[in-house]
Amino acid sequence: MQFSESWLRTMVDPKMTSDELSHLLTMSGLEVEEVEPVAPPFTNIVVGLVLETAKHPNADRLNVCQVDVGTGTTLNIVCGAPNVRPGLKVPCAMVGAVLPPGADGQPFEIKLGQLRGVESQGMLCSARELKLSEDHGGLLELPHDAPVGRNFRDYYELNDLKFTIKLTPNKADCLSVLGVAREVSALTGTPLKQPVFQAVGTSTDETLPVKISAPDLCGRFSGRVIRGLNAKAPTPHWMKQRLERSGQRPISALVDISNYVMLELGRPSHVFDLDKIHGGLEVRWGKAGESLKLLNGNTVEVDDWIGVIADDHQIESLAGIMGGDATAVSLETQNIYLESAFWWPQAIQGRGRRFNFSTDAAHRYERGVDFATTVEHLERITALLIEICGTAETKVGPIDDQSVNLPQRTPVRVRTARAIKVIGVPLSDGQIADIFTRLGLAFVQGDGVFTVTPPSYRFDIEIEEDLIEEIARVYGFENIPALPPVAPNAMFMVPENSRSLFTIRRQLADLDYQEVINFSFVEEAWEADFAANLQPIKLLNPIASQMSVMRSSLIASLVANVKYNLNRKASRVRIFETGTVYSRDQQVQDGPLSVAGFSQPKRVAALAYGPQADEQWGQASRTVDFFDVKADLEALFAPASLRFAKVEHPALHPGRSAQVLLGDQVLGFIGELHPRLQQKYDLPLAPVLFEVDAEALQQRQLPAYVEISKFPAVVRDLAVVVKHGVLAQDLLDVFAAEQQANPACRILQAIVLFDEYHGKGLENDEKSLAFRFTLQDTENTLQDDTVEAAMAALITAVSKLPGAKLRA
């Protein structure tokens, strides 16, 4: 929200400086982001009147002007502007004037000099030379009633400031100068001077038929017919000035008046060209297949989620968002239909974002606009239209006001004791009553209880805490003492058998992965592709159409990150994310950190794409593979030993994916991206990724003392022939079970698979797996018979597998 200080002070003028006013607004919750002057500094510039002009004797494009600056002496000034002419009033910089800094950053001083042999005693200025705008089409033309000789800064009100306020979404009542003035009046006690205007008398009985078919879209619709306007009438200087200082570009009188009242009173309105409307208007929800060309030139498709205003032939406007091009007013417009309505906030929210644009009207309507003043504000716009664009033929019709579904102002109770407890200040009933009175909140006072009826322009007051916030704001946040907490502040030790997510993130960073943070909202198609989730948790009000469901897996977002980086020529990507995933689970009950029916576990996922290492001379370049990422995952869980079992996953390659297990607990999955998804998402190479449960990863084994043997270890190799379908993990599980069950195998310290063989000497459906066993005792040197007993037990155990045999 941007406005000029001088405009605000026409409604409320507290006895304080601009800095004090800025601080007051910020401390009341209306954060002032920026305060800047409306014009850069310059001096000795006055209003000048061009009396006569003559061609320069030595230059075709220059004129020699006689200029009256109110000193009694006519100045001789050389000027090359195309619009200079006798009778023109312009800013005139006299000798000694200092203009705003130019491109070199240095101020420009006007000196007495000669241009092509003719003396010039000053300079006639354009808006661009004074840094008032970028218009360089000629001199800045001033109104005919501008007083000659008056200081230009004073006449143009350039000693003004522009305030830019960052409003929170609940403070929609301050999206106008009047709204901010209400706040300042309440905070300072300065009387509020609201804009005064007279109701315009009607001169015709003509109305436009309007039907409200969607009361859940439009609660109130007010409009009137006005004929015989002069749309070519210039917008008054004072209005253009206020619009520009509020960040609005003046367009034409009809549009400017509508925008001005929106900034002044917070009421968006729309002006239709009456001659372009076919029959009457209907306020309804859109229909599939309908489209509309908007004022910004875009053509949009609508459906039953979008509110529209339509005539008998076509859609003419997106309700509460933007008007259509077909009924747009122009400089040739003479007859208009003026509309002012109350649109339900929930019927406007998210609609503009669907079409990838935002408007000032939608910004206000989706937060809530006063529903009780549509007629009064329509009268304000009408009065300005008649004043600026009225002609002898102007005829004004009566206001057609239809109220079909207005919000109910439900009273809200606030307890003095509760307010004292929350704010921490001993407030009295009298202080709270005074605050509510200053805010314009109607209330009924009881014994320590206030029942407040929110006004029609306050959509943010619904619960007791909203009123406590209002009390705190007006009381002054800076007046609340800073006191240390009374409750004991105990520090709890983190259990030694757990580690934080920060530690895990640091470990992944050490493994050459970079952290990413993605939205928990994803595309519905991603859930189907990467998680086979055809019934994802849908959002009621998504922030964007492509972010409409909650993710049940992290990997889709990681793949999107890879695609984003590839599009920017990053050929090697190693990324990870720690985040929450969401799924339905009827066993979950409501709790401090849970919602009934929904599971929200934390997961850790990582993805590697491209070369295994950056290009270098020390090793040959190769693409990262399954075993590289598997090694990283095992390093994360170390010293715990993971198991891997074959698994079918909708997002992973059917032959290059595995389930991650710790004992019998399933933790997640690891594997290459499925070729189908690799092709669909246009990835030249297949990324390798994993996703595991964060809670399991946070658990770790406590350090335990293990005696280091001083006796030499014995190494034995064993090659086992099995069918192709037998997994190496199956054999490792057999060896581990025998180690635990057989005392003779307790000397076994490590088992490593070091070779896999296919070929000569084996059947086509067979393979040879070679394992290396390390045996060691902590008490004595191993004897051959002890080693042979252990190996015999292991051979006997593995021989029990179907089809397993020792390789000859």
PDB file of C-alpha atoms in Angstrom, residues 3-6 8-9 12-26 32 35 159-163 184 188 190:
ATOM      1  CA  PHE A   3       0.227   6.828  -0.581  1.00  0.00           C
ATOM      2  CA  SER A   4       1.437  10.375  -0.083  1.00  0.00           C
ATOM      3  CA  GLU A   5       1.708  11.921   3.350  1.00  0.00           C
ATOM      4  CA  SER A   6      -0.103  15.075   2.252  1.00  0.00           C
ATOM      5  CA  LEU A   8      -3.219  11.205   4.478  1.00  0.00           C
ATOM      6  CA  ARG A   9      -3.019  14.500   6.365  1.00  0.00           C
ATOM      7  CA  VAL A  12      -6.087  13.103   9.825  1.00  0.00           C
ATOM      8  CA  ASP A  13      -3.321  15.518  10.760  1.00  0.00           C
ATOM      9  CA  PRO A  14      -1.614  14.526  14.025  1.00  0.00           C
ATOM     10  CA  LYS A  15       0.888  16.937  15.520  1.00  0.00           C
ATOM     11  CA  MET A  16       3.945  14.854  14.787  1.00  0.00           C
ATOM     12  CA  THR A  17       6.770  14.738  12.281  1.00  0.00           C
ATOM     13  CA  SER A  18       6.963  12.370   9.332  1.00  0.00           C
ATOM     14  CA  ASP A  19       9.506  10.186  11.152  1.00  0.00           C
ATOM     15  CA  GLU A  20       7.286  10.007  14.231  1.00  0.00           C
ATOM     16  CA  LEU A  21       4.282   9.116  12.066  1.00  0.00           C
ATOM     17  CA  SER A  22       6.279   6.368  10.335  1.00  0.00           C
ATOM     18  CA  HIS A  23       7.385   4.926  13.688  1.00  0.00           C
ATOM     19  CA  LEU A  24       3.827   5.069  15.024  1.00  0.00           C
ATOM     20  CA  LEU A  25       2.440   3.127  12.069  1.00  0.00           C
ATOM     21  CA  THR A  26       5.188   0.507  12.228  1.00  0.00           C
ATOM     22  CA  VAL A  32       6.408   1.218   6.940  1.00  0.00           C
ATOM     23  CA  VAL A  35       9.558   6.672   3.151  1.00  0.00           C
ATOM     24  CA  ASN A 159       7.946  18.759  -0.363  1.00  0.00           C
ATOM     25  CA  ASP A 160       5.823  15.666   0.168  1.00  0.00           C
ATOM     26  CA  LEU A 161       6.729  12.097   1.121  1.00  0.00           C
ATOM     27  CA  LYS A 162       5.580   8.744  -0.220  1.00  0.00           C
ATOM     28  CA  PHE A 163       4.844   6.088   2.404  1.00  0.00           C
ATOM     29  CA  VAL A 184      -3.760   7.055  12.856  1.00  0.00           C
ATOM     30  CA  THR A 188      -3.245   9.442  18.293  1.00  0.00           C
ATOM     31  CA  THR A 190      -6.698  13.111  16.368  1.00  0.00           C
TER      32      THR A 190
END
